[in-house]
Short mmCIF file of C-alpha atoms in Angstrom, two decimals:
data_model
loop_
_atom_site.label_atom_id
_atom_site.label_comp_id
_atom_site.label_asym_id
_atom_site.label_seq_id
_atom_site.Cartn_x
_atom_site.Cartn_y
_atom_site.Cartn_z
CA UNK A 1 95.03 92.73 115.29
CA UNK A 2 92.57 95.35 116.57
CA UNK A 3 89.75 94.30 118.85
CA UNK A 4 88.79 96.87 121.47
CA UNK A 5 87.69 100.32 121.49
CA UNK A 6 91.16 101.89 122.13
CA UNK A 7 91.99 100.20 118.80
CA UNK A 8 89.06 101.56 117.26
CA UNK A 9 90.31 105.14 117.81
CA UNK A 10 93.52 104.00 116.25
CA UNK A 11 91.75 102.98 113.22
CA UNK A 12 90.49 106.33 112.57
CA UNK A 13 93.86 108.07 112.07
CA UNK A 14 92.78 111.56 111.35
CA UNK A 15 89.69 113.83 111.57
CA UNK A 16 89.48 116.72 109.62
CA UNK A 17 86.86 119.34 110.07
CA UNK A 18 85.25 122.06 107.69
CA UNK A 19 81.83 123.08 109.45
CA UNK A 20 81.07 125.43 106.52
CA UNK A 21 81.49 123.04 103.88
CA UNK A 22 84.19 122.40 101.37
CA UNK A 23 84.96 121.21 97.94
CA UNK A 24 86.79 117.91 97.47
CA UNK A 25 88.67 117.27 94.22
CA UNK A 26 88.55 113.82 93.00
CA UNK A 27 91.71 113.17 90.40
CA UNK A 28 93.51 110.21 89.16
CA UNK A 29 96.68 109.24 87.62
CA UNK A 30 99.06 112.09 88.25
CA UNK A 31 101.89 109.57 87.49
CA UNK A 32 104.77 111.34 89.30
CA UNK A 33 103.54 114.89 88.36
CA UNK A 34 102.59 115.78 92.00
CA UNK A 35 102.69 119.49 91.31
CA UNK A 36 99.69 119.02 89.23
CA UNK A 37 97.71 118.38 92.39
CA UNK A 38 98.38 121.87 93.60
CA UNK A 39 97.42 123.41 90.27
CA UNK A 40 94.33 121.72 89.86
CA UNK A 41 93.11 122.42 93.81
CA UNK A 42 93.71 126.05 92.83
CA UNK A 43 92.01 126.01 89.35
CA UNK A 44 88.90 123.86 91.14
CA UNK A 45 89.06 125.97 94.38
CA UNK A 46 88.99 122.94 96.39
CA UNK A 47 90.11 122.53 100.06
CA UNK A 48 90.79 118.65 99.76
CA UNK A 49 91.93 116.06 97.06
CA UNK A 50 91.21 112.58 96.81
CA UNK A 51 93.78 110.91 94.41
CA UNK A 52 93.35 107.35 92.84
CA UNK A 53 95.38 105.53 90.27
CA UNK A 54 99.24 105.96 90.09
CA UNK A 55 100.50 108.56 92.26
CA UNK A 56 104.14 108.16 91.81
CA UNK A 57 105.65 106.50 94.77
CA UNK A 58 109.11 106.53 93.63
CA UNK A 59 112.19 107.92 95.02
CA UNK A 60 115.91 108.30 93.87
CA UNK A 61 116.46 104.53 94.51
CA UNK A 62 113.47 103.16 92.97
CA UNK A 63 114.78 102.90 89.30
CA UNK A 64 116.75 99.81 90.08
CA UNK A 65 114.06 97.80 91.12
CA UNK A 66 111.71 98.69 88.33
CA UNK A 67 111.56 95.94 85.73
CA UNK A 68 112.03 96.80 81.97
CA UNK A 69 108.50 96.30 81.03
CA UNK A 70 107.08 98.59 83.74
CA UNK A 71 109.75 101.33 83.00
CA UNK A 72 108.36 101.20 79.11
CA UNK A 73 105.04 101.61 80.31
CA UNK A 74 105.98 104.53 82.45
CA UNK A 75 107.57 105.97 79.54
CA UNK A 76 104.63 105.95 77.66
CA UNK A 77 102.30 107.42 80.00
CA UNK A 78 104.57 110.02 81.70
CA UNK A 79 103.45 113.63 82.00
CA UNK A 80 107.12 114.56 83.25
CA UNK A 81 109.18 113.44 80.32
CA UNK A 82 109.40 116.12 77.70
CA UNK A 83 107.70 114.96 74.27
CA UNK A 84 110.91 115.30 72.26
CA UNK A 85 112.64 113.31 74.70
CA UNK A 86 109.89 110.63 74.77
CA UNK A 87 109.98 110.40 71.01
CA UNK A 88 113.67 109.75 70.94
CA UNK A 89 113.34 106.90 73.70
CA UNK A 90 110.17 105.34 72.28
CA UNK A 91 112.26 103.04 70.07
CA UNK A 92 115.46 102.98 72.09
CA UNK A 93 116.92 100.13 73.98
CA UNK A 94 115.64 100.03 77.45
CA UNK A 95 119.28 100.39 78.89
CA UNK A 96 119.02 103.88 77.26
CA UNK A 97 116.01 104.77 78.81
CA UNK A 98 117.39 103.75 82.38
CA UNK A 99 120.48 105.66 81.48
CA UNK A 100 118.31 108.90 80.80
CA UNK A 101 116.20 108.57 83.84
CA UNK A 102 119.00 107.84 86.25
CA UNK A 103 120.84 111.06 84.92
CA UNK A 104 117.28 113.04 85.52
CA UNK A 105 115.40 111.49 88.26
CA UNK A 106 112.57 114.08 87.93
CA UNK A 107 111.50 112.20 84.72
CA UNK A 108 110.47 109.38 87.14
CA UNK A 109 108.57 111.43 89.68
CA UNK A 110 108.64 114.49 91.65
CA UNK A 111 108.06 112.55 94.96
CA UNK A 112 111.68 113.35 96.36
CA UNK A 113 111.24 116.94 95.83
CA UNK A 114 108.18 116.53 97.94
CA UNK A 115 109.77 114.04 100.66
CA UNK A 116 112.57 116.59 101.03
CA UNK A 117 110.37 119.46 101.51
CA UNK A 118 111.63 121.34 98.33
CA UNK A 119 108.06 121.15 97.25
CA UNK A 120 104.92 121.18 99.31
CA UNK A 121 101.26 119.99 98.97
CA UNK A 122 98.89 123.09 99.62
CA UNK A 123 95.84 120.89 100.73
CA UNK A 124 95.41 117.66 102.49
CA UNK A 125 95.58 114.81 99.96
CA UNK A 126 94.08 111.47 100.40
CA UNK A 127 95.83 108.91 98.14
CA UNK A 128 95.79 105.08 97.35
CA UNK A 129 98.66 103.76 95.48
CA UNK A 130 98.09 102.35 92.00
CA UNK A 131 99.47 99.70 89.82
CA UNK A 132 102.79 101.33 89.06
CA UNK A 133 104.54 102.05 92.16
CA UNK A 134 107.23 101.05 94.20
CA UNK A 135 106.19 98.89 97.23
CA UNK A 136 109.30 99.75 99.37
CA UNK A 137 108.20 103.33 99.46
CA UNK A 138 104.92 102.50 100.86
CA UNK A 139 106.35 100.31 103.51
CA UNK A 140 108.22 103.23 104.58
CA UNK A 141 105.22 105.26 104.96
CA UNK A 142 103.83 102.59 107.21
CA UNK A 143 107.18 102.25 109.21
CA UNK A 144 106.95 106.23 109.72
CA UNK A 145 110.32 106.18 108.04
CA UNK A 146 108.81 108.54 105.45
CA UNK A 147 106.03 111.14 105.72
CA UNK A 148 105.21 114.21 103.69
CA UNK A 149 102.90 117.01 105.20
CA UNK A 150 99.14 117.04 103.97
CA UNK A 151 99.99 113.76 102.19
CA UNK A 152 97.66 110.95 103.76
CA UNK A 153 97.95 107.23 102.43
CA UNK A 154 94.61 105.43 102.37
CA UNK A 155 95.29 101.79 103.22
CA UNK A 156 93.67 98.99 104.73
CA UNK A 157 94.77 99.69 108.10
CA UNK A 158 93.35 103.08 108.56
CA UNK A 159 90.52 105.38 108.04
CA UNK A 160 90.20 108.93 107.68
CA UNK A 161 87.00 111.13 108.91
CA UNK A 162 86.13 114.35 107.16
CA UNK A 163 83.63 116.45 109.11
CA UNK A 164 82.27 118.86 106.25
CA UNK A 165 79.25 120.98 105.94
CA UNK A 166 77.03 118.76 107.99
CA UNK A 167 78.12 115.52 106.79
CA UNK A 168 80.74 112.97 108.43
CA UNK A 169 82.51 111.66 105.21
CA UNK A 170 84.49 108.27 106.12
CA UNK A 171 87.22 107.50 103.76
CA UNK A 172 88.49 103.81 103.13
CA UNK A 173 91.20 102.82 100.48
CA UNK A 174 92.65 99.72 98.79
CA UNK A 175 95.55 100.34 96.28
CA UNK A 176 97.19 98.21 93.74
CA UNK A 177 95.71 96.33 90.53
CA UNK A 178 93.35 93.47 91.10
CA UNK A 179 95.17 90.33 89.90
CA UNK A 180 93.43 87.13 90.86
CA UNK A 181 96.36 84.59 90.76
CA UNK A 182 98.43 87.16 92.94
CA UNK A 183 95.74 87.62 95.72
CA UNK A 184 97.91 85.36 97.91
CA UNK A 185 101.39 86.47 96.82
CA UNK A 186 103.07 89.35 98.79
CA UNK A 187 105.87 89.54 96.46
CA UNK A 188 108.32 91.94 98.06
CA UNK A 189 105.57 93.32 100.76
CA UNK A 190 106.66 92.81 104.15
CA UNK A 191 102.90 92.31 105.76
CA UNK A 192 99.56 92.50 103.96
CA UNK A 193 100.44 94.73 101.13
CA UNK A 194 102.41 93.44 97.69
CA UNK A 195 104.35 94.45 95.09
CA UNK A 196 107.51 94.05 93.35
CA UNK A 197 109.42 95.12 89.94
CA UNK A 198 107.99 98.72 90.22
CA UNK A 199 104.26 97.34 90.36
CA UNK A 200 101.85 96.70 93.20
CA UNK A 201 98.84 94.61 93.38
CA UNK A 202 95.90 93.94 95.89
CA UNK A 203 96.27 91.02 98.19
CA UNK A 204 93.49 88.78 100.36
CA UNK A 205 94.87 89.83 103.45
CA UNK A 206 94.93 93.48 102.30
CA UNK A 207 90.94 93.11 101.68
CA UNK A 208 90.65 91.30 105.14
CA UNK A 209 92.14 93.82 107.08
CA UNK A 210 90.20 96.59 105.59
CA UNK A 211 86.93 94.88 106.38
CA UNK A 212 88.14 94.66 109.96
CA UNK A 213 88.90 98.25 110.00
CA UNK A 214 85.70 99.25 108.70
CA UNK A 215 83.97 97.27 111.13
CA UNK A 216 85.92 98.77 114.21
CA UNK A 217 84.85 102.21 113.09
CA UNK A 218 81.36 101.68 111.87
CA UNK A 219 78.89 104.41 112.69
CA UNK A 220 75.57 104.58 110.87
CA UNK A 221 75.49 108.29 110.88
CA UNK A 222 78.47 108.64 108.56
CA UNK A 223 78.64 108.70 104.66
CA UNK A 224 81.35 106.28 103.54
CA UNK A 225 83.72 106.44 100.45
CA UNK A 226 85.66 103.62 99.26
CA UNK A 227 88.61 104.60 97.13
CA UNK A 228 90.28 102.05 94.96
CA UNK A 229 92.74 101.82 92.14
CA UNK A 230 90.82 99.57 89.94
CA UNK A 231 86.99 99.94 89.46
CA UNK A 232 84.36 98.13 90.93
CA UNK A 233 82.58 98.12 87.50
CA UNK A 234 85.30 95.84 86.41
CA UNK A 235 86.27 93.71 89.28
CA UNK A 236 83.35 92.08 90.69
CA UNK A 237 85.24 91.53 94.04
CA UNK A 238 85.76 95.24 94.46
CA UNK A 239 81.86 95.55 94.16
CA UNK A 240 81.43 93.07 96.80
CA UNK A 241 83.88 94.54 98.91
CA UNK A 242 81.81 97.82 98.57
CA UNK A 243 78.56 96.03 99.79
CA UNK A 244 80.54 94.47 102.96
CA UNK A 245 81.75 98.17 103.95
CA UNK A 246 78.28 99.47 103.23
CA UNK A 247 79.69 102.47 101.36
CA UNK A 248 77.57 105.27 99.73
CA UNK A 249 80.34 106.01 97.11
CA UNK A 250 83.30 104.39 95.18
CA UNK A 251 85.97 106.28 93.53
CA UNK A 252 88.13 104.58 91.13
CA UNK A 253 90.84 105.25 88.29
CA UNK A 254 89.51 104.80 84.58
CA UNK A 255 91.51 103.58 81.57
CA UNK A 256 93.01 106.80 80.42
CA UNK A 257 89.55 108.06 79.73
CA UNK A 258 88.55 111.58 78.48
CA UNK A 259 85.38 111.67 80.34
CA UNK A 260 84.68 110.72 83.83
CA UNK A 261 81.83 107.96 84.67
CA UNK A 262 79.03 108.48 87.15
CA UNK A 263 76.82 105.42 87.60
CA UNK A 264 74.95 103.14 89.83
CA UNK A 265 74.29 99.36 88.95
CA UNK A 266 70.41 100.13 88.80
CA UNK A 267 71.32 102.50 85.80
CA UNK A 268 73.29 99.91 84.28
CA UNK A 269 71.78 96.54 84.78
CA UNK A 270 68.17 95.41 83.52
CA UNK A 271 67.36 93.90 87.13
CA UNK A 272 69.06 93.01 90.32
CA UNK A 273 69.63 89.49 89.22
CA UNK A 274 71.81 90.60 86.47
CA UNK A 275 73.88 92.23 88.90
CA UNK A 276 74.01 89.39 91.32
CA UNK A 277 75.05 87.03 88.24
CA UNK A 278 78.09 89.48 87.68
CA UNK A 279 79.18 89.13 91.13
CA UNK A 280 78.43 85.36 91.17
CA UNK A 281 80.92 85.07 88.30
CA UNK A 282 83.55 86.72 90.19
CA UNK A 283 83.13 84.60 93.36
CA UNK A 284 83.40 81.65 91.40
CA UNK A 285 86.63 82.75 89.95
CA UNK A 286 88.12 83.36 93.50
CA UNK A 287 86.65 80.01 94.68
CA UNK A 288 88.24 78.05 92.28
CA UNK A 289 91.69 79.80 92.95
CA UNK A 290 91.29 79.29 96.62
CA UNK A 291 90.34 75.46 96.38
CA UNK A 292 93.63 74.96 94.54
CA UNK A 293 95.87 76.64 97.14
CA UNK A 294 93.89 76.38 100.33
CA UNK A 295 95.86 73.59 102.15
CA UNK A 296 99.14 75.43 101.24
CA UNK A 297 97.87 78.99 102.41
CA UNK A 298 96.05 77.57 105.70
CA UNK A 299 99.25 75.81 106.69
CA UNK A 300 101.50 78.95 106.32
CA UNK A 301 99.48 81.78 108.07
CA UNK A 302 99.16 82.67 111.81
CA UNK A 303 96.03 83.21 113.86
CA UNK A 304 95.75 86.63 112.96
CA UNK A 305 96.57 86.04 109.05
CA UNK A 306 93.65 83.38 109.66
CA UNK A 307 91.33 85.79 110.83
CA UNK A 308 92.13 88.20 107.91
CA UNK A 309 91.49 85.54 105.51
CA UNK A 310 88.15 84.60 106.82
CA UNK A 311 87.01 88.35 106.51
CA UNK A 312 88.30 88.17 102.73
CA UNK A 313 86.27 85.02 102.19
CA UNK A 314 83.31 86.82 103.75
CA UNK A 315 83.58 89.38 100.90
CA UNK A 316 83.78 86.80 98.30
CA UNK A 317 80.59 85.12 99.66
CA UNK A 318 78.86 88.46 99.75
CA UNK A 319 76.26 88.22 97.04
CA UNK A 320 73.10 90.36 96.67
CA UNK A 321 69.77 88.31 97.41
CA UNK A 322 68.29 86.46 94.83
CA UNK A 323 64.82 87.84 93.84
CA UNK A 324 63.84 84.10 93.09
CA UNK A 325 64.57 83.12 96.44
CA UNK A 326 60.97 84.04 98.04
CA UNK A 327 59.32 81.84 95.19
CA UNK A 328 62.09 78.94 95.73
CA UNK A 329 62.02 78.46 99.45
CA UNK A 330 58.35 79.30 100.38
CA UNK A 331 59.30 81.77 102.89
CA UNK A 332 57.48 85.07 103.79
CA UNK A 333 60.22 87.38 102.76
CA UNK A 334 58.78 90.47 101.32
CA UNK A 335 60.00 92.02 98.16
CA UNK A 336 61.89 94.67 100.16
CA UNK A 337 63.80 92.26 102.32
CA UNK A 338 65.24 90.82 99.29
CA UNK A 339 66.20 94.10 97.55
CA UNK A 340 70.01 95.01 97.91
CA UNK A 341 70.15 98.76 98.94
CA UNK A 342 73.51 99.16 97.42
CA UNK A 343 71.88 98.34 93.95
CA UNK A 344 70.27 101.66 93.85
CA UNK A 345 71.80 103.60 96.29
CA UNK A 346 75.64 103.26 95.79
CA UNK A 347 77.20 105.60 93.27
CA UNK A 348 80.42 105.06 91.59
CA UNK A 349 82.93 107.60 90.07
CA UNK A 350 85.37 106.39 87.47
CA UNK A 351 87.74 109.30 86.80
CA UNK A 352 89.62 110.13 83.64
CA UNK A 353 93.49 111.12 84.07
CA UNK A 354 94.21 114.19 85.69
CA UNK A 355 95.47 115.79 82.39
CA UNK A 356 91.92 115.28 81.04
CA UNK A 357 89.50 115.78 83.89
CA UNK A 358 88.11 115.59 87.21
CA UNK A 359 85.04 115.25 89.76
CA UNK A 360 84.48 117.60 92.23
CA UNK A 361 82.45 116.67 95.31
CA UNK A 362 80.58 119.89 96.78
CA UNK A 363 79.74 119.20 100.35
CA UNK A 364 77.50 121.87 102.09
CA UNK A 365 74.43 122.05 104.41
CA UNK A 366 74.23 118.07 104.56
CA UNK A 367 74.03 117.65 100.67
CA UNK A 368 76.83 115.98 98.66
CA UNK A 369 76.84 117.29 95.18
CA UNK A 370 79.05 116.54 92.25
CA UNK A 371 80.40 118.68 89.42
CA UNK A 372 82.35 116.68 86.24
CA UNK A 373 85.16 118.71 84.23
CA UNK A 374 86.62 116.90 81.32
CA UNK A 375 88.59 117.73 78.03
CA UNK A 376 86.43 115.53 75.95
CA UNK A 377 87.20 114.69 72.33
CA UNK A 378 87.44 117.25 69.44
CA UNK A 379 85.15 116.35 66.53
CA UNK A 380 85.77 119.42 64.52
CA UNK A 381 87.37 116.93 61.95
CA UNK A 382 83.98 116.14 60.87
CA UNK A 383 82.97 119.47 59.41
CA UNK A 384 85.96 118.94 57.12
CA UNK A 385 84.76 115.54 56.06
CA UNK A 386 87.97 114.03 57.40
CA UNK A 387 88.50 110.95 59.10
CA UNK A 388 89.82 110.90 62.93
CA UNK A 389 93.23 109.50 63.63
CA UNK A 390 93.59 106.09 64.72
CA UNK A 391 93.08 105.47 68.71
CA UNK A 392 96.79 104.34 69.24
CA UNK A 393 97.96 107.65 67.37
CA UNK A 394 95.12 109.72 69.19
CA UNK A 395 95.98 108.24 72.52
CA UNK A 396 99.94 108.84 72.15
CA UNK A 397 99.28 112.52 70.86
CA UNK A 398 96.87 113.04 73.68
CA UNK A 399 99.58 112.20 76.25
CA UNK A 400 102.12 114.32 74.31
CA UNK A 401 99.90 117.10 74.83
CA UNK A 402 99.01 116.41 78.40
CA UNK A 403 102.62 116.27 79.06
CA UNK A 404 103.23 120.00 77.73
CA UNK A 405 99.97 121.43 79.77
CA UNK A 406 100.67 119.94 83.08
CA UNK A 407 104.34 119.00 83.36
CA UNK A 408 106.00 120.77 86.19
CA UNK A 409 109.11 121.30 83.96
CA UNK A 410 109.45 123.75 81.54
CA UNK A 411 108.65 123.21 77.92
CA UNK A 412 109.87 124.71 74.78
CA UNK A 413 107.77 127.85 74.11
CA UNK A 414 106.73 126.77 70.94
CA UNK A 415 104.81 123.80 72.43
CA UNK A 416 102.34 126.38 74.08
CA UNK A 417 101.30 127.32 70.74
CA UNK A 418 99.87 123.93 70.09
CA UNK A 419 96.14 123.75 70.05
CA UNK A 420 94.80 121.81 73.38
CA UNK A 421 92.58 119.75 71.52
CA UNK A 422 94.38 119.33 68.57
CA UNK A 423 94.80 115.14 68.88
CA UNK A 424 91.51 114.47 66.85
CA UNK A 425 91.75 116.98 64.15
CA UNK A 426 93.04 115.66 61.13
CA UNK A 427 92.03 114.84 57.35
CA UNK A 428 93.54 111.33 57.37
CA UNK A 429 96.19 109.34 58.97
CA UNK A 430 99.07 111.05 56.68
CA UNK A 431 98.53 114.34 57.69
CA UNK A 432 98.65 113.36 61.26
CA UNK A 433 102.08 111.80 60.66
CA UNK A 434 103.10 114.99 58.51
CA UNK A 435 102.12 117.34 61.34
CA UNK A 436 103.67 115.26 63.99
CA UNK A 437 107.12 115.17 62.10
CA UNK A 438 107.01 118.84 61.67
CA UNK A 439 106.15 119.40 65.31
CA UNK A 440 109.19 117.19 66.38
CA UNK A 441 111.38 119.34 64.05
CA UNK A 442 110.93 122.31 66.28
CA UNK A 443 112.85 120.89 69.09
CA UNK A 444 116.52 121.07 69.52
CA UNK A 445 118.24 117.82 70.46
CA UNK A 446 120.56 118.58 73.44
CA UNK A 447 122.51 115.51 72.75
CA UNK A 448 124.42 116.57 69.56
CA UNK A 449 127.90 116.19 68.63
CA UNK A 450 129.89 118.01 65.84
CA UNK A 451 131.80 115.33 63.49
CA UNK A 452 134.65 117.08 61.52
CA UNK A 453 137.68 116.01 59.46
CA UNK A 454 135.57 114.47 57.05
CA UNK A 455 138.01 115.19 54.02
CA UNK A 456 137.21 111.70 52.35
CA UNK A 457 133.95 112.57 51.10
CA UNK A 458 133.15 108.51 50.68
CA UNK A 459 131.99 108.35 54.40
CA UNK A 460 128.22 107.59 54.36
CA UNK A 461 125.72 108.02 57.22
CA UNK A 462 125.62 104.37 57.77
CA UNK A 463 129.56 104.24 58.61
CA UNK A 464 128.84 107.14 60.78
CA UNK A 465 126.09 105.34 62.54
CA UNK A 466 128.25 101.98 62.77
CA UNK A 467 131.21 104.18 64.11
CA UNK A 468 129.09 105.33 67.18
CA UNK A 469 126.54 102.55 67.28
CA UNK A 470 123.44 102.10 65.74
CA UNK A 471 121.71 101.98 69.23
CA UNK A 472 123.20 105.33 70.36
CA UNK A 473 122.61 107.35 67.13
CA UNK A 474 119.43 108.90 66.45
CA UNK A 475 120.21 111.02 63.33
CA UNK A 476 122.74 112.06 61.14
CA UNK A 477 122.77 115.34 59.10
CA UNK A 478 125.04 116.65 56.36
CA UNK A 479 124.90 120.32 55.83
CA UNK A 480 125.55 121.45 52.33
CA UNK A 481 128.02 124.35 51.06
CA UNK A 482 125.95 127.49 50.60
CA UNK A 483 128.04 128.07 47.08
CA UNK A 484 128.60 124.85 45.65
CA UNK A 485 125.81 123.00 47.13
CA UNK A 486 128.12 119.78 47.99
CA UNK A 487 128.64 118.43 51.28
CA UNK A 488 130.67 120.00 53.74
CA UNK A 489 133.58 117.89 55.33
CA UNK A 490 131.78 117.69 58.87
CA UNK A 491 128.39 116.28 60.01
CA UNK A 492 126.11 116.46 63.00
CA UNK A 493 125.32 113.38 65.01
CA UNK A 494 122.06 113.17 67.19
CA UNK A 495 122.60 110.69 70.11
CA UNK A 496 119.87 109.24 72.46
CA UNK A 497 121.35 110.56 75.58
CA UNK A 498 123.97 112.65 77.36
CA UNK A 499 125.84 109.23 78.24
CA UNK A 500 125.86 108.19 74.43
CA UNK A 501 127.15 111.63 73.57
CA UNK A 502 129.98 111.72 76.17
CA UNK A 503 131.10 108.22 74.77
CA UNK A 504 130.93 109.71 71.27
CA UNK A 505 133.23 112.78 72.26
CA UNK A 506 135.75 110.30 73.92
CA UNK A 507 136.47 109.17 70.33
CA UNK A 508 137.65 112.69 69.38
CA UNK A 509 140.93 112.09 67.19
CA UNK A 510 140.16 108.46 66.02
CA UNK A 511 140.30 107.32 62.68
CA UNK A 512 137.44 106.67 60.32
CA UNK A 513 138.15 105.86 56.35
CA UNK A 514 141.64 107.61 56.98
CA UNK A 515 140.00 110.60 58.35
CA UNK A 516 141.21 111.96 61.88
CA UNK A 517 138.04 112.75 63.51
CA UNK A 518 137.13 115.88 65.15
CA UNK A 519 134.39 115.52 67.70
CA UNK A 520 133.00 117.61 70.19
CA UNK A 521 129.83 119.76 70.99
CA UNK A 522 128.40 122.22 68.03
CA UNK A 523 128.70 125.79 68.45
CA UNK A 524 124.74 126.63 69.10
CA UNK A 525 125.01 129.64 66.91
CA UNK A 526 126.06 127.52 64.25
CA UNK A 527 123.96 124.41 64.68
CA UNK A 528 120.40 124.78 65.12
CA UNK A 529 119.22 121.29 65.74
CA UNK A 530 117.60 121.03 61.94
CA UNK A 531 120.62 120.09 60.09
CA UNK A 532 121.45 123.88 59.14
CA UNK A 533 124.93 125.37 59.75
CA UNK A 534 125.28 128.88 59.84
CA UNK A 535 121.88 129.78 58.27
CA UNK A 536 122.09 127.36 55.23
CA UNK A 537 118.96 126.30 53.47
CA UNK A 538 119.79 122.76 52.25
CA UNK A 539 120.34 119.69 53.92
CA UNK A 540 122.33 116.69 52.52
CA UNK A 541 120.94 113.19 51.59
CA UNK A 542 120.85 110.73 54.32
CA UNK A 543 122.45 107.78 52.81
CA UNK A 544 125.54 109.20 51.29
CA UNK A 545 127.68 112.22 51.13
CA UNK A 546 128.15 111.57 47.45
CA UNK A 547 124.56 111.82 46.42
CA UNK A 548 122.34 114.64 47.48
CA UNK A 549 119.07 116.61 46.91
CA UNK A 550 119.02 120.26 46.46
CA UNK A 551 116.58 121.23 48.80
CA UNK A 552 115.25 124.56 49.13
CA UNK A 553 112.83 125.69 52.08
#
């Protein structure tokens, strides 16, 4: 534990200077799409970046440690997985999702490319970890086994000082989700940080050490910024921590917002007493947990950890003074003595996802000004007397569009033609679904097999699905003969991933309903991904090769 002036120097792990001023990009939730940071820094003309939320701390070994539930969450919000792949995997078994990511680790995160030096960060980045991260990766940063040039981890054991434009900005960070019943559980973490199954959360020891670090580097001439994953506006414990650290600004990730939020408590609460009551409620919840496990915890910690726990408890007990105290105790305390400075003077920035916006702190001549950028909502549907899409549909489509705009992977050129703000323009939910289906039809599935030898026309789509496995097949298409308008003696089968396709091709030569099957990859000039062979304009009925509808496009 740090206790002297030498340790105080160690707590300030970096000092960066830009005396003429600089722009700091504050952004959240790149979720493994780390290349976005370079793009956004250039777009915003920023010389530094502060990142909060899910960064994407996953390497090539992380997949086996991620739980099924977390993996499904990562799929839902990924900006790296192409939209057509996400749509195929959305309802697939999680084993298929694992196999797909295992075959293409870039779907999980670009982190390994930055770790190997294949990709680089163009400006200094200061980042906390989010809720969906691999704790073993952060432990390797702490042990110095991992390092990435220009990437600075904001944690409880360090702080960073930026000397910019006449202002000394001191950065503190606290990563992980705030889950009250896990505050005393380290999971797979080795020291003060905690996590497991591809997620990370905040601990009481982590809070305690951050308090100690802040005390060791305290300088009243500095401007302090606390960066957290969760919002102090939602988590009273973080609001209390901000008071203890005497910060001027907090920066946190939002909940997939389309607009950034800037506020202080004075603007949201009718008076300081309401603010105090909110924090009092947080305190009572913590203390209730603490009393139930206190004996167990105190018997298992060493002296150093005990001191950190006392720091954490000092945060829990930090409440704004009650304005009623002067009347109740008969003291001569003035109104000014009872005012909580942080109530009016601490400003909080809650950020939208990186795909939707950011905040710029422009530091020049001793002043910290702020600019906000947000994609926002599209309200054009109101001019057509239509109805907005449901929030769930809107959110899913928003992330789909964000994927195409910000992903480091090449997307189909036709995706670039989609309007950026198309997600809320609709006349009704049915039209949204119709456009979504048409959009998906534009993509060519790379996992397709040609299945020939179907001379027995009684073979149905259901039998094809059963032959290859229902969980592996996403679609079966029977092309029609141009002259007879009867089904041809072959079909095309869409599979969920490469592994399923390989397993299907291995069945070449097997029998189905007295038909010896010919199974291979289709000729790309013959099959265009939409069930058409050699430019044919019809498509067979999905249920059977015997009954079909004549379709003209």
